[in-house]
Coordinates of C-alpha atoms in Angstrom, one line a residue:
P1 CA 2.3 69.8 42.3
P2 CA -0.1 70.6 39.6
L3 CA -1.1 67.9 37.2
N4 CA 0.0 68.1 33.5
T5 CA -3.1 68.1 31.5
S6 CA -1.5 68.5 28.0
R7 CA -0.3 64.7 27.7
T8 CA -2.5 63.0 25.2
T9 CA -4.2 60.1 26.1
R10 CA -4.8 56.5 24.1
S11 CA -8.3 56.0 23.1
T12 CA -9.7 52.8 24.4
A13 CA -12.3 52.3 21.6
P14 CA -11.8 49.4 19.0
D15 CA -10.1 49.7 15.7
Q16 CA -12.2 50.3 12.7
P17 CA -11.6 48.0 9.8
S18 CA -9.5 49.8 7.3
L19 CA -11.2 50.6 3.8
L20 CA -8.0 49.4 1.9
L21 CA -9.4 45.6 2.6
C22 CA -12.9 46.0 0.7
P23 CA -11.2 45.7 -2.8
L24 CA -9.4 42.6 -1.5
Y25 CA -12.6 41.1 -0.7
L26 CA -14.1 42.0 -3.9
V27 CA -11.4 40.2 -5.8
F28 CA -11.7 37.2 -3.8
F29 CA -15.4 36.9 -4.1
F30 CA -15.3 37.2 -7.8
S31 CA -12.5 35.0 -8.4
L32 CA -14.4 32.2 -6.5
L33 CA -17.5 32.7 -8.7
F34 CA -15.6 32.5 -11.7
C35 CA -13.8 29.1 -10.6
Q36 CA -17.5 28.0 -9.6
L37 CA -18.7 28.6 -13.1
A38 CA -16.0 27.1 -15.0
H39 CA -16.3 24.1 -12.9
C40 CA -19.9 23.7 -13.8
S41 CA -19.3 24.2 -17.4
S42 CA -17.1 20.9 -17.5
F43 CA -20.0 18.8 -16.8
E44 CA -22.1 16.9 -19.6
P45 CA -25.7 17.5 -19.9
S46 CA -28.1 15.1 -18.3
P47 CA -29.8 12.5 -20.7
F48 CA -33.2 13.4 -18.8
E49 CA -33.0 17.1 -19.6
P50 CA -33.8 18.3 -23.2
S51 CA -30.9 19.6 -25.1
P52 CA -31.0 23.0 -26.3
S53 CA -31.4 21.7 -30.0
S54 CA -34.4 19.5 -29.2
L55 CA -36.3 22.4 -28.0
S56 CA -35.6 24.7 -31.0
I57 CA -38.3 25.4 -33.4
P58 CA -37.9 23.5 -36.6
Q59 CA -37.1 25.8 -39.6
P60 CA -40.0 26.0 -42.5
Q61 CA -38.1 24.1 -44.8
N62 CA -37.5 21.0 -42.4
R63 CA -40.8 21.2 -40.6
Q64 CA -42.6 18.5 -42.8
Q65 CA -39.4 16.2 -42.1
H66 CA -39.4 16.9 -38.4
R67 CA -43.4 16.1 -38.2
Q68 CA -42.6 12.6 -39.9
Q69 CA -39.9 11.7 -37.5
R70 CA -41.9 12.6 -34.3
V71 CA -45.0 10.5 -35.8
S72 CA -42.6 7.6 -36.6
E73 CA -41.1 7.7 -33.0
H74 CA -44.6 7.3 -31.5
S75 CA -46.4 5.2 -34.1
M76 CA -48.0 1.8 -33.5
P77 CA -46.1 -1.4 -34.6
K78 CA -46.6 -2.3 -38.2
T79 CA -48.8 -5.5 -37.4
V80 CA -51.3 -3.3 -35.5
L81 CA -51.5 -0.8 -38.0
D82 CA -52.0 -3.4 -40.7
K83 CA -55.1 -5.0 -38.9
L84 CA -56.6 -1.4 -38.3
C85 CA -56.1 -0.7 -42.0
N86 CA -57.9 -3.7 -43.0
L87 CA -60.8 -3.3 -40.5
S88 CA -61.3 0.1 -41.9
G89 CA -61.1 -1.0 -45.6
G90 CA -57.8 0.5 -46.4
G91 CA -55.1 -1.1 -48.0
G92 CA -51.3 -2.1 -46.7
G93 CA -50.3 -5.1 -45.2
D94 CA -50.4 -8.7 -46.0
T95 CA -53.0 -9.3 -43.2
K96 CA -56.5 -9.7 -44.6
M97 CA -59.8 -9.6 -42.7
E98 CA -61.6 -12.9 -43.2
T99 CA -65.2 -12.6 -44.6
A100 CA -68.1 -14.8 -44.3
P101 CA -68.6 -17.4 -47.1
A102 CA -71.2 -16.4 -49.6
Q103 CA -74.5 -18.1 -49.1
P104 CA -75.3 -20.6 -51.7
R105 CA -78.5 -20.0 -53.7
P106 CA -81.2 -22.3 -53.3
T107 CA -81.9 -24.9 -56.2
A108 CA -85.2 -25.5 -58.2
L109 CA -85.8 -28.2 -60.7
V110 CA -88.7 -27.7 -63.1
C111 CA -90.1 -30.8 -64.9
G112 CA -93.0 -30.8 -67.3
D113 CA -93.7 -30.6 -71.1
A114 CA -91.9 -28.5 -73.6
T115 CA -93.8 -25.2 -72.9
F116 CA -94.1 -25.5 -69.1
P117 CA -90.7 -24.6 -67.9
Q118 CA -90.4 -21.4 -70.0
T119 CA -93.5 -20.1 -67.9
M120 CA -92.2 -21.1 -64.4
I121 CA -88.6 -20.2 -64.5
P122 CA -88.7 -16.4 -64.3
L123 CA -91.2 -16.9 -61.3
L124 CA -88.6 -18.8 -59.4
Q125 CA -85.5 -16.6 -60.6
D126 CA -87.3 -13.7 -59.2
N127 CA -87.1 -15.6 -55.8
G128 CA -83.4 -16.2 -55.7
F129 CA -83.4 -19.7 -57.2
T130 CA -80.9 -21.3 -59.5
V131 CA -83.3 -23.1 -62.1
E132 CA -82.5 -26.4 -64.0
T133 CA -85.2 -27.8 -66.4
L134 CA -86.0 -31.5 -67.2
S135 CA -88.2 -33.1 -69.5
L136 CA -90.4 -36.0 -68.5
S137 CA -90.2 -37.7 -71.7
S138 CA -86.3 -38.3 -70.9
R139 CA -87.3 -40.7 -68.1
A140 CA -84.1 -39.4 -66.1
P141 CA -83.9 -39.1 -62.3
L142 CA -85.6 -36.2 -60.8
S143 CA -82.3 -34.5 -59.4
L144 CA -80.0 -32.0 -60.6
S145 CA -77.1 -32.0 -62.9
T146 CA -74.8 -32.5 -59.8
G147 CA -76.9 -35.3 -58.8
L148 CA -78.0 -33.7 -55.4
P149 CA -81.7 -33.2 -54.8
P150 CA -83.2 -29.9 -55.2
S151 CA -84.5 -27.4 -52.6
L152 CA -87.8 -27.1 -54.5
L153 CA -89.2 -29.6 -57.2
L154 CA -91.9 -28.2 -59.5
L155 CA -93.7 -31.2 -61.4
Q156 CA -96.3 -30.8 -63.9
L157 CA -98.3 -33.8 -63.3
P158 CA -99.0 -36.1 -66.6
P159 CA -102.2 -37.6 -67.0
E160 CA -101.2 -41.0 -66.9
P161 CA -101.1 -42.9 -63.4
S162 CA -97.4 -42.8 -63.5
A163 CA -97.5 -39.3 -62.0
L164 CA -97.9 -40.7 -58.5
Q165 CA -94.9 -43.0 -59.1
L166 CA -92.7 -40.1 -60.1
I167 CA -93.7 -38.3 -56.6
S168 CA -92.8 -41.0 -54.6
Q169 CA -89.5 -41.5 -56.2
A170 CA -88.8 -38.0 -55.8
R171 CA -89.7 -38.0 -52.0
A172 CA -87.9 -41.1 -51.5
A173 CA -84.7 -39.7 -52.7
S174 CA -84.7 -36.5 -50.4
R175 CA -86.8 -35.5 -47.3
T176 CA -86.1 -32.1 -47.3
T177 CA -87.2 -31.2 -50.9
F178 CA -90.5 -29.0 -51.3
I179 CA -92.6 -31.1 -53.9
V180 CA -94.9 -29.0 -55.8
A181 CA -97.5 -30.9 -57.9
W182 CA -98.9 -28.8 -60.8
S183 CA -102.3 -29.8 -61.9
H184 CA -105.4 -28.2 -62.7
K185 CA -107.4 -31.6 -62.7
A186 CA -106.1 -32.5 -59.3
V187 CA -107.1 -29.3 -57.7
Q188 CA -110.7 -29.7 -58.6
S189 CA -110.8 -33.0 -56.8
G190 CA -110.2 -33.4 -53.0
R191 CA -109.7 -37.1 -53.5
A192 CA -107.0 -36.6 -56.1
R193 CA -105.2 -34.1 -53.6
V194 CA -105.2 -36.5 -50.7
R195 CA -103.7 -39.5 -52.8
I196 CA -101.0 -37.1 -54.4
C197 CA -100.0 -35.8 -50.9
D198 CA -100.0 -39.4 -49.4
E199 CA -97.2 -40.1 -52.2
G200 CA -95.0 -37.3 -50.7
A201 CA -96.1 -34.0 -52.4
S202 CA -96.1 -31.0 -50.2
M203 CA -98.4 -28.8 -52.3
V204 CA -101.0 -29.3 -55.0
T205 CA -101.7 -26.2 -56.8
D206 CA -102.1 -24.4 -60.3
C207 CA -102.1 -20.9 -58.8
R208 CA -99.1 -18.6 -59.6
S209 CA -99.4 -16.5 -56.5
S210 CA -99.5 -19.5 -54.2
L211 CA -96.4 -21.1 -55.8
V212 CA -94.6 -17.7 -55.4
H213 CA -95.6 -17.4 -51.5
A214 CA -94.4 -21.0 -51.1
A215 CA -91.4 -20.5 -53.0
E216 CA -90.1 -17.4 -50.9
Q217 CA -90.4 -19.4 -47.7
V218 CA -88.5 -22.4 -49.0
A219 CA -85.9 -20.2 -50.2
R220 CA -85.7 -18.4 -47.0
H221 CA -85.5 -21.7 -45.1
S222 CA -82.5 -23.1 -47.4
Q223 CA -80.4 -20.0 -46.3
S224 CA -81.3 -20.1 -42.8
R225 CA -78.4 -20.4 -40.2
G226 CA -80.2 -21.2 -37.2
A227 CA -79.5 -24.1 -34.5
F228 CA -82.5 -26.3 -34.8
E229 CA -83.2 -29.5 -36.6
C230 CA -86.5 -30.6 -38.0
V231 CA -87.8 -33.9 -36.3
T232 CA -89.6 -35.0 -39.3
C233 CA -87.4 -34.5 -42.4
G234 CA -84.1 -33.5 -40.9
M235 CA -83.6 -30.1 -42.2
K236 CA -80.9 -28.4 -40.3
N237 CA -79.8 -24.8 -39.4
L238 CA -83.4 -23.7 -38.7
T239 CA -84.2 -20.6 -36.7
E240 CA -87.1 -20.7 -34.4
D241 CA -89.3 -18.5 -36.9
D242 CA -88.1 -20.5 -39.7
Y243 CA -88.9 -23.9 -37.9
W244 CA -92.5 -22.8 -37.2
E245 CA -92.9 -21.9 -40.9
H246 CA -91.4 -25.0 -42.0
Y247 CA -93.2 -27.5 -40.3
P248 CA -96.7 -26.6 -41.4
L249 CA -95.6 -26.0 -45.0
F250 CA -93.7 -29.3 -45.5
H251 CA -95.5 -31.7 -43.1
V252 CA -99.0 -30.7 -43.1
N253 CA -100.2 -33.9 -44.3
E254 CA -98.5 -36.3 -42.4
R255 CA -99.9 -37.7 -39.2
T256 CA -99.3 -36.2 -35.8
R257 CA -97.0 -38.2 -33.3
E258 CA -95.5 -37.8 -30.1
T259 CA -92.3 -36.8 -30.5
Y260 CA -89.4 -34.6 -28.8
C261 CA -89.4 -30.7 -28.9
G262 CA -85.7 -29.4 -29.5
L263 CA -87.0 -25.9 -28.7
C264 CA -88.3 -26.4 -25.2
Q265 CA -86.5 -29.8 -24.6
R266 CA -89.4 -31.9 -23.5
H267 CA -91.9 -34.6 -25.1
V268 CA -94.9 -33.3 -26.5
T269 CA -98.1 -35.4 -27.7
V270 CA -99.1 -33.3 -30.7
F271 CA -96.0 -31.8 -32.1
A272 CA -97.6 -29.6 -34.7
T273 CA -100.1 -28.1 -32.4
H274 CA -97.3 -27.6 -29.7
L275 CA -95.0 -25.8 -32.1
H276 CA -97.7 -23.4 -33.5
N277 CA -98.9 -22.4 -29.9
R278 CA -95.9 -22.4 -28.0
H279 CA -92.9 -21.1 -30.1
G280 CA -92.3 -18.7 -32.9
R281 CA -94.9 -16.2 -33.6
G282 CA -97.5 -18.1 -32.1
G283 CA -95.4 -18.4 -28.8
R284 CA -95.0 -14.4 -28.8
G285 CA -98.8 -14.0 -29.3
E286 CA -98.1 -12.2 -32.8
V287 CA -100.8 -14.5 -34.7

């Protein structure tokens, strides 16, 4: 019999998703997103992250206060700031920069008649000396008002023989005093100069320029801050160049002898020659 072709057959193709489910998917997705955002907003901000308020630009009226606050947060300790202020000369703080003590001025004692000191005081004061005067008629000891020996003693020699005794007494009182014998008569006689120097005088003159030249060196040596000591008179704190000038200025009339040189740490036969040729300006070839 003939087949019935009018019967409908069931399709074997898979079912397509319904369009009605798409709105449900969207609703579910947005609900999850809303829950996630609400959960994140419940946490406190991390201490390592800047807060929104700290990132805000300060207003014009609070800008100066904001700047001072930032400087104070990152400033140095107060003690460090005080030290820096003191070093730069600024004020503030109780800590004070230590300063070196002032150098004492060299002292000079002028002995002579009534008119002699008045002419010599300005010469010595111009070279930095603190000058005291003493009359020979007072018969007082040749020392300062403090009882200490002066750095320089300018003695106007009287005509009587007691002048040599005054020089020997002054030399016995101090080995480091530069003794100047002022005498026009003694300058004209070589024998008189030798006798005066044998008693302990360092210089015999009647020339103002020679006195000024010697006084400049004496003032500089008395304020020296070196590390050497004279082997003859014991003057301390001499530099090498000051020692090189000091020895012939003070001890040119003394006898040469074998001694120990503190500059090169060895014994020498003639110290004056060794010092002049091996040390100071002579050792450097400047003279």
